[in-house]
Structure formats: C-alpha cells, structure tokens
C-alpha cells in the first residue's frame, strides 16, 4: 500500500512538473513576455475600454483568472498587471480583484513548492533548517507578514521559500491576504493615476507624483510601522521615563561586561557596570586563567619527566601541591589589575559592587538606589551544572568554581565529563601525580571534534595515566564510613577521594529580574537573542555564556562590541553579530584547535569538500623540539582553495590556528597561505606545508603535460 502511495505521488509530481514546463513553454514560445511592459499595458488599457464597459463581469473574471495564473506560476508581470487593474477597473474594484487574486495565486505557488520540494529539502538539510523551522513555528506568521509589508525578496521568491517551511496553508493565505493589502492598494492607486498620462506634461501631475512618491516610501513607512507596533506591544506593561540617568547599565563584569563597558566609555556615554562578586568574572577567577596556570605546572612536570630524552639527567623529588595552587593565585593577582575597578573607573566607567535587580526595561535597582537607563546589557555568565545524581551530596565534589580552593592534592580523582574542561583537568592532575579516572557517557571524548584528532589527544591522556571509561555514566555515589565510590551504569565501581564535575554550564538567567519581565528563554536555558544581541525586550541586550550560542570568553568579548554599539547607536545603524569564523582551543597536550567546520560536520551537511592533511612528525622544528605528535587538517570546498574549516592537533596548536582564522575571516585561500613566507624553522611552517600538499593534490595535470613537452622541446633546441 505504501509503495502504491509513493508511486501515485511520484506520478502526480511528474504531471505538475509537466504542466509547469508547458506553461513556461507557451509563455516564452509565444513571446507573451513582450506584453509585460508599461507601454503594452497602456495600450491594453486604451483598447479595452469599450469591451469592459459592455462585458464588465466577464472582463473582471478574465483578469482575475489571468492574475492567479501569472502569480501562481511565478511568471513575470504581476506588478504591471496590478497597475493595469487600477487603470481598467478603478481603485475599488481593482483593489478587490487583485487583493484576492494575488493571495490565491501566491497560495498556489506556495502549494506547488510544498508538494514538489519541501520533503526533499527538509530531509536533505534537516540540521540546517532546524532553527528556521523552530523560528517559523514560533513567529512564522509575523515573519511572513513583515515580508509581505516590506518585500526584501520578490513575492514569488517568498511564495516558493515559504512552501519549504512548516507554516500552515491557512496561515499563509490569511497572512498574505492581509499583509499584501496595503502594498496592493498603493500600486492599484498608482495604476489609476498612470492611466491619466496622455502626454509628457501628465507625468508632472500632482496626483501621479504623489502615487510614485508613496510607492517609494511605502516600504520604509511599513518597516517603521511594524517596529513601532512591535515595540508598543512589548512595552505596554511599563511606563517609559522622559529622561535617563545612564545611557547603559551592564550587569556582570566578566569578559562580555568588561568589553561592553570599555566600548561604552570610549564613545563617551554614561555607563554603569555592576558586579556582585569579583571583577573579571569566571574567566579570571575560576576559569581560563587558573586552569591555564594549572596546565603550565603540569606541563613542567611532563617536561622534566622527558629530560633524559634531551640528554639531561633530572628527576622530580617532590610536587608541592600547595605551591602549585599558590602560583595559580599569584597569576590571578598579577592579571587582576587588567580587569580592576581602578582601571575601568579611570576609563570613565562607574563600577559598583552590588546586586542588581531589573525592575522594568529602564529601571535597575542597585543596592539601595534605583537608576534609569536607556539600555541594559546582561552579562551574568553561567555556572557549572551539578546534576541530581543520587548520593552526590554525600561525597566531596568539586566544580570549576570550587576546584581552586583545594588545599591538598587528591590521590584519586574522578572526573565526570569528557569535554574540554574535563580533559584539561584530568590530564593536569594525572601529570601532577593523581590517579585519575575519567567517565564520559558518549563513545568519544571531545565529542564535537573529528575522531582522528581526538585519537591523538586520548592517546596522550592515557599515556599520562588517565583511565578513560567511555559509554558510561555514574548511576549513584556511595559513602561508606568516609570511603567514597561511584557505581557506574555498567555495574562497575570507581573509588575516589574527590570527584570533579565537568558536565557543562548553566546560564545565570534568574535572580536579577528577567523572569519578572518575561524575557524569552530558549530550550537550552539561555537568554534568547536576535542577530543584534537583543533579547525579546529590544533595549535589553545579552552577551556571553548567559546567551550563547558559544560559551567561550573570546566570543563573549566579540558579542560585546555588537551589543554596545547596537545599544548606543542602533537608532542610526545596527550591526548583526558575525559568527562566521569562531576559533576554539582545547588546552590538553597536545592542544586541539579548530576554526570553521570539522570533517564530521562537512559529512553531515553533505558538502562537496576536500581534506588535506600534513603530519607534524615531518616538520623540522617539531623534530628538533621533540613535539612530533599531531597534524594539520584543512577542509576546503571541492576544486577550490576556499578554506571551510581547519583542525590542528599539535603543541601550540592554538597559536598555529590564528593564521587560518585570519585567512577565513578575510576570505584568503590556501594559495595565499602557500605564497606567504614563513620563518624557518618554526611550527608555523606546518601551515605552509599543508597548503603545499593541497596544491600538489590539485595540480593542473593536463597543463603540466604540455609544460613537460615544452621542456623536452627546449632541451633539443
């Protein structure tokens, strides 16, 4: 039965395609396109007056059907036909006919697109369309209405594209009927005026000039009207102050908040930065800075352990964990002035240490004072996820926030999670001498990265002593008279002294007023933002971990520029946040760095791509340094040097990645990388050599055959 249905559907689709081809063949075969010009519709208007007067109903029917067919098959001439309708039937009847005919024709094109293409497009590009489908489900009607009022794309393109989405046919028709009405009215009215042109002097008539002006300014009027309507709807609950104490209040002094404050102060706005805990946020105090300081100490241990390899007799007599942690604290103190109240106050930022509470879109309570502000930027970050695993509260557990309070090194450390943080901490503690067990529920650590890259990192973690248990998770924790163990999902047990939770981060969206304002939150628990960093309340912006989509310090700083500029100057010009080139580094040994898509992602997206690799063990500098593990892998578009993504596994991979980030940002291909002089001997030469491999793999063989013949001839000449 299912086979018969598929055969029937396939047969019907072939018929529809045949009809479409036939209509286009007739249209262009009989050169009907010649009538889609202003001169021709004026001639048609002048010659059909008597016929319409004698056969008005039939003329209206013919016009109506013709309009439906032309719009339904996306044939050219709908705009001119609208002008003609105004000229033939006047404003009232013309608007009535064209309003319904255009909506019916649009719906016909919509249905044809849906029937022929939607299933194929949705299946082939399911991952890419997921966000679009979700957005259409939530605000599809408003989005379509906006496109109808302000046609960024021609209407026939909107009809076809909407057919590929999941918007209902009923909604499409009704929204189109209402949304196109205003624009149709303008064009029909212009048509009534165009019909009065009998000479060049008629072009300058006030009524015609008014029609043409309205045609030009209507999209702008519609856009402004939609914005005002949407704004009034969203702000209806509150009373806006007549003046403001501040141009901007920023809540949270992590990377996103600090950069936002820096930009706001640099352009001489009055800005207040509020932080309830520590300036610098997680990155300085509990994240990037302390973790990299720990990694450096662990790396020193690994270097000394390899000393004999370099002809040096050395041994480690003792690892003083207290001094390791003391150095971490000193590193934080050394960097603290960069993010300090003193520094930002000197820039002109008002820095307040207090809890902030957003009362409404323009009022923020800070301590015992209430300030008014034109804009608010939320940069409250995220916190480690503490899962509700049975028995967890009965055992000593650590997170990225509490790890740095350790006074003694755990002999046995259990790490939950195989993401970047989990891998970095697991390897560091193993190198410092702890017996480390790492548990990851997936079948691969660093699940977003390619298998070949992860294999290099995983081998090094295991060589450093990390026991990695994949496809597993903790079912419960047990505390038996101070002896701690974790019972895994496969029934095995792991004994430990401390457990480190590296299971992701949860955005800090509550406790400072957003919930009372009903600011939209995504399914992932992040503040929902648009391309300008605006929340569902347009003068409240969000940046960094609290809004995503990437929970990376440098992305928070990147977003902050867009949020600050859009908040302060958005009434003049707004800038969409650019996420095209986002680099990321996992600071294990060797480092794993990536920008753009991975090979896995290229496969999932079914892209036509090429992979080019260069193994680090062939690089002179890597050989001299004894750092030969890893590779550089570049994903390019097929038959092109355009870089789609780069994965590097190597010592200092993060530094090597910068060249590719720059190249991708400014659309430089591998030919440009190959043509750049790289100093010898450096690790950066790996980038040149992988570009050379690409060049050899894409050499013009036919041309080289002729070149070879040329050289053969020259040898005989």
XYZ file of C-alpha atoms in Angstrom:
717
model
C 0.000 0.000 0.000
C 2.800 2.372 0.913
C 4.558 1.575 -2.375
C 1.391 2.407 -4.321
C 1.101 5.733 -2.466
C 4.698 6.604 -3.343
C 4.153 5.656 -6.982
C 0.972 7.745 -7.102
C 2.715 10.719 -5.518
C 5.614 10.424 -7.947
C 3.178 10.264 -10.872
C 1.314 13.359 -9.649
C 4.557 15.274 -9.249
C 5.541 14.441 -12.804
C 2.190 15.774 -14.046
C 2.641 19.034 -12.116
C 6.187 19.448 -13.434
C 4.901 18.787 -16.978
C 2.193 21.440 -16.547
C 4.738 23.981 -15.244
C 7.068 23.292 -18.174
C 4.144 23.568 -20.602
C 3.019 26.922 -19.181
C 6.524 28.378 -19.350
C 6.987 26.973 -22.854
C 3.765 28.605 -24.033
C 4.636 31.885 -22.300
C 8.056 32.193 -23.828
C 7.217 30.278 -27.038
C 4.531 32.766 -27.961
C 6.654 35.626 -26.618
C 3.945 36.679 -24.189
C 6.649 38.362 -22.152
C 6.552 41.233 -24.650
C 3.278 42.337 -23.080
C 4.894 42.705 -19.647
C 5.908 46.304 -20.208
C 4.464 49.678 -19.262
C 3.852 50.605 -22.884
C 1.887 47.433 -23.589
C -0.373 47.707 -20.555
C -1.135 51.312 -21.501
C -2.103 50.134 -24.994
C -4.205 47.323 -23.500
C -5.945 49.781 -21.187
C -6.738 52.174 -24.029
C -8.032 49.467 -26.384
C -10.159 47.501 -23.926
C -12.286 50.304 -22.513
C -15.348 49.632 -24.711
C -15.194 45.876 -24.172
C -15.042 46.283 -20.390
C -17.949 48.721 -20.455
C -20.107 46.146 -22.325
C -18.822 42.998 -20.545
C -17.679 44.177 -17.133
C -18.322 40.936 -15.200
C -16.628 38.727 -17.814
C -13.694 41.143 -18.078
C -13.235 41.019 -14.315
C -13.310 37.201 -14.383
C -10.737 37.020 -17.196
C -8.496 39.498 -15.383
C -8.893 37.611 -12.087
C -8.004 34.204 -13.590
C -5.096 35.678 -15.550
C -3.708 37.253 -12.381
C -3.995 33.958 -10.437
C -2.223 32.049 -13.224
C 0.603 34.581 -13.587
C 1.293 34.746 -9.853
C 0.672 31.026 -9.324
C 3.273 30.086 -11.937
C 5.635 32.913 -10.899
C 5.511 34.441 -14.369
C 6.805 37.994 -14.850
C 4.420 40.926 -14.949
C 2.442 40.822 -11.686
C 3.402 44.399 -10.752
C 2.412 45.762 -14.150
C -0.798 43.736 -14.033
C -1.585 45.389 -10.693
C -1.124 48.828 -12.252
C -3.318 47.709 -15.159
C -6.040 46.590 -12.751
C -6.211 50.062 -11.273
C -6.349 51.601 -14.726
C -9.044 49.238 -16.021
C -11.397 48.909 -13.076
C -10.639 51.870 -10.827
C -9.368 51.807 -7.276
C -12.251 49.987 -5.549
C -12.870 47.097 -7.929
C -9.179 46.897 -8.852
C -8.157 46.503 -5.212
C -10.879 43.903 -4.581
C -9.915 41.777 -7.590
C -6.163 41.987 -7.178
C -6.164 41.506 -3.405
C -7.884 38.126 -3.654
C -6.264 37.070 -6.937
C -2.752 37.785 -5.654
C -3.354 35.848 -2.421
C -4.825 32.884 -4.297
C -2.003 32.898 -6.847
C 0.589 33.145 -4.098
C -1.012 30.227 -2.284
C -0.994 28.177 -5.494
C 2.755 28.790 -5.909
C 3.200 28.007 -2.212
C 1.379 24.665 -2.550
C 3.278 23.646 -5.680
C 6.590 24.399 -3.959
C 5.496 22.490 -0.880
C 4.295 19.436 -2.811
C 7.312 19.192 -5.104
C 10.199 20.300 -2.923
C 9.508 20.505 0.818
C 10.079 16.876 1.808
C 13.291 16.681 -0.187
C 14.671 19.968 1.176
C 13.653 19.240 4.778
C 15.260 15.776 4.691
C 18.452 16.851 2.931
C 19.058 19.944 5.047
C 17.368 18.874 8.300
C 20.194 20.075 10.564
C 20.475 23.480 8.905
C 16.719 24.019 8.840
C 16.085 23.038 12.472
C 16.500 26.584 13.783
C 14.481 28.038 10.897
C 11.641 25.576 11.500
C 11.647 26.426 15.173
C 11.558 30.135 14.438
C 8.764 29.708 11.894
C 6.748 27.681 14.388
C 7.090 30.437 16.961
C 6.865 33.632 14.884
C 6.258 32.438 11.325
C 3.087 34.451 10.838
C 4.708 37.695 11.952
C 7.775 36.985 9.844
C 5.643 36.374 6.738
C 3.589 39.480 7.498
C 6.795 41.533 7.689
C 7.998 40.170 4.344
C 4.651 40.986 2.752
C 4.742 44.538 4.067
C 8.440 45.043 3.376
C 9.347 42.743 0.461
C 13.045 42.131 0.985
C 12.664 39.431 -1.671
C 10.282 39.413 -4.662
C 6.909 37.945 -3.741
C 7.339 34.909 -5.985
C 10.540 34.024 -4.068
C 8.680 34.381 -0.750
C 5.901 32.084 -2.039
C 8.376 29.361 -3.013
C 10.545 29.621 0.118
C 7.548 29.610 2.458
C 6.382 26.411 0.778
C 9.557 24.754 2.056
C 8.757 25.616 5.673
C 6.153 24.151 8.008
C 3.796 27.143 8.098
C 0.185 26.027 7.523
C -1.565 26.774 4.221
C -4.393 28.553 6.049
C -1.952 30.837 7.869
C -0.025 31.517 4.674
C -3.176 32.572 2.809
C -4.643 34.726 5.579
C -1.375 36.481 6.416
C -0.679 37.066 2.724
C -4.190 38.442 2.193
C -3.767 40.961 4.996
C -0.053 41.630 4.574
C -0.184 42.403 0.844
C -3.288 44.579 1.101
C -1.529 47.872 1.884
C 1.099 47.450 -0.818
C -1.538 46.337 -3.326
C -3.594 49.434 -2.543
C -0.608 51.681 -3.266
C 0.069 50.000 -6.621
C -3.623 49.987 -7.637
C -3.905 53.674 -6.789
C -0.752 54.362 -8.785
C -2.388 52.478 -11.664
C -5.403 54.756 -11.595
C -3.069 57.723 -11.888
C -0.898 56.197 -14.615
C -3.994 55.715 -16.724
C -4.356 59.502 -16.937
C -0.996 60.080 -18.676
C -1.712 61.266 -22.227
C 1.373 63.423 -22.720
C 4.726 64.241 -21.150
C 3.051 67.009 -19.164
C 0.910 64.400 -17.460
C 3.978 62.964 -15.768
C 4.217 66.070 -13.608
C 0.643 65.941 -12.332
C 0.450 66.232 -8.529
C -1.675 63.074 -8.165
C 0.750 60.939 -10.177
C 3.802 62.325 -8.400
C 2.085 61.560 -5.078
C 1.496 57.963 -6.204
C 5.115 57.486 -7.242
C 6.405 59.017 -4.012
C 4.150 56.720 -1.991
C 5.442 53.707 -3.918
C 8.979 54.722 -2.950
C 8.411 55.452 0.713
C 5.838 52.744 1.463
C 8.392 50.028 2.429
C 10.072 52.478 4.832
C 6.704 53.507 6.313
C 5.692 49.856 6.680
C 9.001 48.944 8.317
C 8.777 51.794 10.801
C 5.147 50.998 11.467
C 5.894 47.359 12.195
C 8.733 48.345 14.510
C 6.527 50.809 16.399
C 3.700 48.285 16.653
C 6.018 45.567 17.927
C 7.678 47.960 20.370
C 4.388 49.267 21.740
C 3.149 45.713 22.223
C 6.287 44.647 24.107
C 6.474 47.722 26.313
C 2.735 48.084 27.021
C 3.141 46.962 30.654
C 5.537 49.726 31.669
C 5.859 53.496 31.676
C 8.956 54.810 29.958
C 10.826 57.650 31.724
C 11.088 61.005 29.965
C 14.837 61.126 30.635
C 17.524 58.737 31.846
C 20.333 58.719 34.409
C 22.523 56.464 32.250
C 22.965 55.534 28.618
C 23.746 51.982 29.673
C 23.816 49.722 32.716
C 25.786 46.491 32.415
C 25.127 43.614 34.806
C 28.138 41.334 35.185
C 31.850 42.165 34.923
C 33.133 39.125 33.075
C 34.589 39.311 29.573
C 31.320 40.397 27.960
C 30.521 43.022 30.565
C 34.028 44.468 30.646
C 34.289 44.861 26.878
C 30.804 46.387 26.705
C 31.780 48.902 29.411
C 35.079 49.676 27.677
C 33.344 50.456 24.379
C 30.589 52.498 26.023
C 33.113 54.608 27.918
C 35.319 55.012 24.838
C 32.468 56.713 22.975
C 31.782 58.991 25.969
C 28.445 57.524 27.041
C 27.479 57.400 30.700
C 27.768 53.758 31.719
C 27.457 51.847 34.979
C 28.998 48.396 35.441
C 27.553 46.290 38.259
C 29.253 43.173 39.652
C 28.112 41.424 42.806
C 31.194 39.237 43.231
C 34.587 39.620 41.511
C 35.667 41.771 38.582
C 36.873 39.636 35.701
C 34.160 37.046 36.192
C 34.701 33.324 35.775
C 37.485 33.627 33.216
C 39.868 35.427 35.539
C 38.880 33.902 38.849
C 37.734 30.323 38.259
C 38.062 29.549 34.546
C 40.563 30.350 31.809
C 43.322 31.919 33.892
C 43.594 29.448 36.809
C 43.113 26.410 34.568
C 45.901 27.501 32.211
C 48.170 28.225 35.166
C 47.481 24.689 36.429
C 48.175 23.271 32.961
C 51.521 25.109 32.909
C 52.612 23.491 36.182
C 51.525 20.090 34.906
C 53.408 20.693 31.664
C 56.563 21.477 33.642
C 56.276 18.062 35.317
C 55.911 16.387 31.924
C 58.935 18.265 30.559
C 61.144 17.204 33.467
C 59.932 13.631 33.072
C 61.197 13.738 29.464
C 64.539 15.370 30.361
C 66.565 12.205 29.635
C 65.269 12.317 26.051
C 67.166 15.600 25.630
C 70.388 14.372 27.245
C 69.697 15.726 30.714
C 69.668 13.689 33.919
C 66.894 15.128 36.075
C 64.254 13.826 38.398
C 61.312 15.155 40.376
C 61.836 14.782 44.092
C 58.538 16.310 45.140
C 55.482 18.062 43.774
C 54.399 20.705 46.242
C 50.681 20.983 45.524
C 50.262 23.915 47.882
C 52.891 25.869 45.912
C 51.187 24.917 42.653
C 47.913 26.349 43.955
C 49.770 29.340 45.393
C 51.234 30.111 41.975
C 47.765 29.964 40.457
C 46.572 32.559 42.971
C 49.583 34.747 42.178
C 48.856 34.548 38.455
C 45.289 35.691 39.109
C 46.552 38.587 41.247
C 49.000 39.616 38.533
C 46.264 39.758 35.906
C 43.638 41.290 38.222
C 44.641 44.923 37.533
C 43.680 44.431 33.874
C 40.075 43.874 34.975
C 40.046 46.047 38.087
C 37.640 48.710 39.286
C 40.523 51.188 39.318
C 41.307 50.628 35.648
C 37.729 50.863 34.440
C 36.955 53.824 36.676
C 39.890 55.625 35.087
C 38.299 54.964 31.703
C 35.107 56.665 32.827
C 33.057 53.621 33.819
C 31.064 53.817 37.038
C 31.845 50.490 38.744
C 29.531 49.326 41.529
C 29.918 46.235 43.694
C 26.350 45.231 44.485
C 23.456 43.064 43.411
C 21.379 44.416 40.556
C 17.660 43.900 40.030
C 15.962 44.878 36.778
C 12.617 46.418 37.723
C 11.464 47.199 34.192
C 13.233 47.842 30.862
C 14.510 51.228 32.063
C 14.840 50.931 35.858
C 17.510 48.946 37.687
C 17.799 48.692 41.462
C 21.462 48.611 42.521
C 21.838 48.231 46.243
C 19.559 50.876 47.782
C 19.325 53.117 44.696
C 17.205 52.899 41.560
C 18.750 54.174 38.326
C 17.109 54.822 34.994
C 18.892 53.730 31.848
C 18.318 53.864 28.131
C 19.747 50.361 27.627
C 20.708 47.322 29.673
C 23.311 44.678 28.837
C 23.063 41.377 30.697
C 26.433 39.625 31.008
C 25.783 37.398 34.007
C 27.618 34.340 32.699
C 26.963 30.747 33.660
C 27.700 28.295 36.441
C 28.753 24.638 36.470
C 25.940 22.106 36.214
C 25.579 19.978 39.335
C 23.417 17.016 38.302
C 20.962 15.327 40.693
C 22.912 12.074 40.892
C 21.844 10.000 43.914
C 24.386 10.297 46.733
C 26.302 13.222 45.243
C 25.723 15.410 48.283
C 27.247 12.695 50.477
C 30.645 12.806 48.777
C 33.203 15.613 48.301
C 32.634 17.037 44.837
C 34.351 19.874 43.020
C 33.356 22.161 40.162
C 35.328 24.684 38.154
C 34.334 27.243 40.804
C 35.491 25.281 43.877
C 38.460 23.356 42.476
C 40.836 26.224 43.220
C 40.102 26.022 46.941
C 41.760 22.598 47.225
C 44.399 22.557 49.941
C 45.628 19.000 49.308
C 46.057 17.103 46.082
C 43.618 14.172 45.836
C 45.355 10.852 45.463
C 42.424 9.512 43.441
C 40.430 11.940 41.312
C 37.260 11.023 39.466
C 36.409 13.346 36.556
C 32.894 13.305 35.148
C 32.693 14.592 31.605
C 34.842 14.280 28.503
C 34.562 17.817 27.189
C 37.440 20.320 27.010
C 37.343 21.227 30.729
C 37.168 17.601 31.835
C 40.081 16.583 29.596
C 42.272 19.516 30.634
C 41.774 18.899 34.361
C 42.092 15.110 34.040
C 45.441 15.346 32.236
C 46.793 18.059 34.535
C 46.081 16.166 37.748
C 47.393 12.939 36.262
C 50.657 14.680 35.384
C 50.848 16.080 38.910
C 50.604 12.555 40.280
C 46.916 11.859 40.998
C 45.353 8.589 39.900
C 42.685 9.931 37.537
C 39.618 8.160 36.178
C 37.573 9.996 33.571
C 33.990 8.924 32.815
C 32.213 10.017 29.625
C 28.737 8.826 28.649
C 29.411 9.216 24.900
C 31.584 6.875 22.887
C 34.229 9.573 22.393
C 35.772 12.329 24.467
C 35.652 15.793 22.892
C 32.532 14.731 21.046
C 32.381 17.734 18.707
C 35.778 17.012 17.195
C 36.898 14.605 14.488
C 37.797 11.071 15.523
C 41.353 11.217 14.146
C 42.109 14.374 16.125
C 40.582 13.011 19.320
C 42.568 9.782 18.965
C 45.846 11.715 19.289
C 44.676 13.570 22.392
C 43.181 10.482 24.001
C 46.390 8.506 23.498
C 48.338 11.226 25.335
C 45.841 11.368 28.196
C 46.153 7.626 28.643
C 49.948 7.813 28.354
C 49.855 10.343 31.203
C 47.906 7.860 33.325
C 44.273 8.873 32.811
C 41.905 5.900 32.826
C 39.148 6.793 30.345
C 35.796 4.996 30.627
C 33.631 5.715 27.593
C 29.962 4.899 27.093
C 29.427 5.105 30.833
C 27.930 7.330 33.481
C 27.577 7.374 37.250
C 24.362 5.790 38.492
C 24.945 6.716 42.151
C 27.584 7.698 44.683
C 28.334 5.751 47.853
C 29.900 6.955 51.113
C 30.850 4.086 53.391
C 32.499 5.464 56.514
C 34.445 8.074 54.574
C 35.347 5.738 51.705
C 33.906 7.175 48.506
C 32.956 5.296 45.380
C 30.876 5.785 42.266
C 28.704 2.990 40.902
C 28.676 3.176 37.117
C 25.832 2.342 34.758
C 27.595 -0.887 33.742
C 27.770 -2.015 37.389
C 31.477 -1.309 37.955
C 32.672 0.880 40.823
C 35.339 3.572 40.946
C 36.923 4.509 44.262
C 37.958 8.164 44.635
C 38.920 10.871 47.102
C 37.419 13.795 45.137
C 35.075 13.960 42.174
C 35.318 16.815 39.677
C 32.137 17.683 37.775
C 32.712 18.842 34.196
C 29.239 18.259 32.773
C 28.552 21.609 31.185
C 27.427 25.035 32.324
C 24.031 26.512 33.077
C 23.275 30.130 32.201
C 22.606 32.562 35.057
C 19.224 33.884 33.919
C 17.386 34.180 37.230
C 17.636 36.261 40.375
C 18.063 39.710 38.843
C 14.634 40.431 37.390
C 14.452 38.882 33.920
C 11.843 36.336 34.992
C 9.535 39.136 36.154
C 9.830 40.808 32.744
C 9.067 37.542 30.903
C 12.229 37.811 28.824
C 12.262 34.848 26.441
C 14.455 31.876 27.398
C 15.477 29.139 24.943
C 15.008 25.393 25.428
C 18.687 25.235 26.440
C 18.063 27.680 29.280
C 19.841 30.588 27.567
C 18.504 34.111 27.111
C 17.024 34.248 23.638
C 18.696 36.901 21.485
C 18.419 38.060 17.895
C 21.243 38.815 15.489
C 21.811 42.195 17.163
C 22.203 40.688 20.672
C 18.754 41.999 21.654
C 16.507 39.988 23.943
C 12.734 39.816 23.493
C 12.725 43.305 25.086
C 14.684 45.292 22.477
C 16.565 47.693 24.775
C 17.815 44.796 26.927
C 20.805 43.033 25.381
C 22.623 39.852 26.428
C 26.169 38.647 25.759
C 28.445 35.777 26.712
C 27.627 32.484 28.397
C 24.192 33.673 29.500
C 23.011 33.865 25.887
C 25.341 31.623 23.887
C 25.472 30.244 21.276
C 29.141 29.652 22.172
C 30.303 29.646 25.777
C 33.780 30.986 25.051
C 35.485 34.027 26.548
C 36.576 35.454 23.212
C 33.059 35.044 21.805
C 31.641 36.968 24.782
C 34.068 39.803 24.031
C 33.168 39.617 20.341
C 29.434 39.835 21.108
C 30.034 42.715 23.495
C 31.185 45.008 20.690
C 27.963 44.403 18.758
C 25.754 44.751 21.829
C 27.333 48.014 22.960
C 27.362 49.608 19.510
C 23.805 48.497 18.721
C 22.548 49.717 22.107
C 24.163 53.138 21.783
C 23.795 53.749 18.048
C 21.090 51.310 16.944
C 18.636 54.074 16.128
C 21.050 55.112 13.376
C 22.615 51.813 12.297
C 22.556 48.266 13.691
C 25.136 45.549 13.116
C 24.399 41.818 13.087
C 26.848 39.736 15.111
C 29.274 37.917 12.838
C 29.700 34.247 13.804
C 31.295 33.129 10.538
C 34.776 32.467 11.931
C 34.900 31.288 15.563
C 38.142 29.645 16.717
C 38.286 27.350 19.745
C 41.121 25.554 21.525
C 41.230 22.648 23.962
C 44.392 23.106 26.049
C 45.367 19.492 26.530
C 48.719 18.143 25.417
C 48.823 18.183 22.507
C 46.390 21.064 22.032
C 43.387 20.549 19.794
C 42.393 23.709 17.932
C 39.660 24.245 15.382
C 38.085 27.016 13.316
C 35.206 26.527 10.891
C 33.649 23.144 10.240
C 35.090 19.760 11.117
C 35.208 16.853 8.705
C 32.315 15.260 10.592
C 30.214 18.390 10.144
C 31.081 18.565 6.451
C 29.870 14.974 6.048
C 26.663 15.617 7.977
C 25.945 18.702 5.866
C 26.631 16.614 2.726
C 29.037 19.222 1.408
C 31.247 18.672 -1.603
C 34.618 19.070 0.082
C 38.244 18.008 0.070
C 40.500 17.067 3.003
C 44.195 17.927 3.020
C 46.487 16.793 5.840
C 50.040 17.405 6.960
C 51.575 15.313 9.745
C 53.604 17.263 12.298
C 56.214 14.497 12.587
C 57.555 15.648 9.205
C 58.180 19.225 10.404
C 61.794 20.203 11.141
C 61.018 22.386 14.158
C 58.730 19.758 15.654
C 61.511 17.186 15.294
C 64.096 19.427 16.982
C 61.707 20.146 19.842
C 60.561 16.564 20.237
C 56.974 17.674 19.631
C 56.051 15.464 16.696
C 52.562 14.360 17.684
C 49.622 15.579 15.666
C 48.680 17.053 12.313
C 47.113 19.971 10.478
C 43.912 19.134 8.592
C 42.228 21.600 6.264
C 38.727 21.241 4.806
C 38.323 23.075 1.509
C 35.490 23.380 -0.965
C 35.844 20.882 -3.804
C 38.007 22.151 -6.679
C 38.773 25.317 -4.742
C 41.300 26.636 -2.248
C 38.493 28.185 -0.171
C 39.001 27.179 3.473
C 35.876 25.802 5.144
C 37.482 24.578 8.341
C 40.779 23.667 9.985
C 41.582 21.203 12.759
C 45.063 21.232 14.291
C 46.392 18.760 16.849
C 49.865 19.791 17.924
C 51.972 21.514 20.518
C 50.846 25.176 20.455
C 48.006 24.354 18.053
C 46.129 27.422 19.276
C 48.932 29.657 18.027
C 49.048 27.908 14.650
C 45.297 28.345 14.257
C 45.478 32.152 14.192
C 46.750 32.222 10.614
C 43.738 30.248 9.400
C 41.317 32.341 11.428
C 42.666 35.435 9.703
C 42.576 33.744 6.294
C 38.959 32.639 6.703
C 37.866 35.998 8.104
C 39.196 37.842 5.068
C 38.481 35.080 2.534
C 42.069 34.174 1.756
C 42.523 30.677 0.345
C 45.302 28.122 0.636
C 47.099 29.642 -2.346
C 47.611 32.795 -0.262
C 48.858 30.747 2.704
C 51.281 28.917 0.422
C 52.514 32.199 -1.050
C 53.272 33.677 2.398
C 56.847 33.489 3.702
C 57.015 31.540 6.975
C 60.236 31.771 9.013
C 62.383 28.657 9.219
C 62.430 26.674 11.403
C 59.094 27.303 13.082
C 55.946 25.369 13.829
C 54.081 27.835 11.593
C 55.667 26.196 8.553
C 53.160 23.380 9.030
C 50.534 25.750 7.651
C 52.602 26.347 4.523
C 53.264 22.638 4.025
C 49.618 21.618 4.266
C 48.861 24.293 1.665
C 51.625 22.774 -0.458
C 50.027 19.343 -0.137
C 46.744 20.833 -1.322
C 48.498 22.417 -4.295
C 50.082 19.125 -5.314
C 46.770 17.309 -4.985
C 45.127 19.894 -7.234
C 47.868 20.411 -9.789
C 46.699 21.003 -13.400
C 47.863 17.680 -14.880
C 46.882 18.484 -18.486
C 48.723 21.776 -18.378
C 51.762 20.115 -16.822
C 51.788 17.553 -19.625
C 52.140 20.391 -22.129
C 54.772 22.058 -19.962
C 56.714 18.797 -19.942
C 56.554 18.706 -23.734
C 57.778 22.296 -23.832
C 60.808 21.448 -21.695
C 61.529 18.394 -23.849
C 61.499 20.612 -26.916
C 63.756 23.186 -25.234
C 66.336 20.504 -24.429
C 66.589 19.668 -28.124
C 66.553 23.261 -29.358
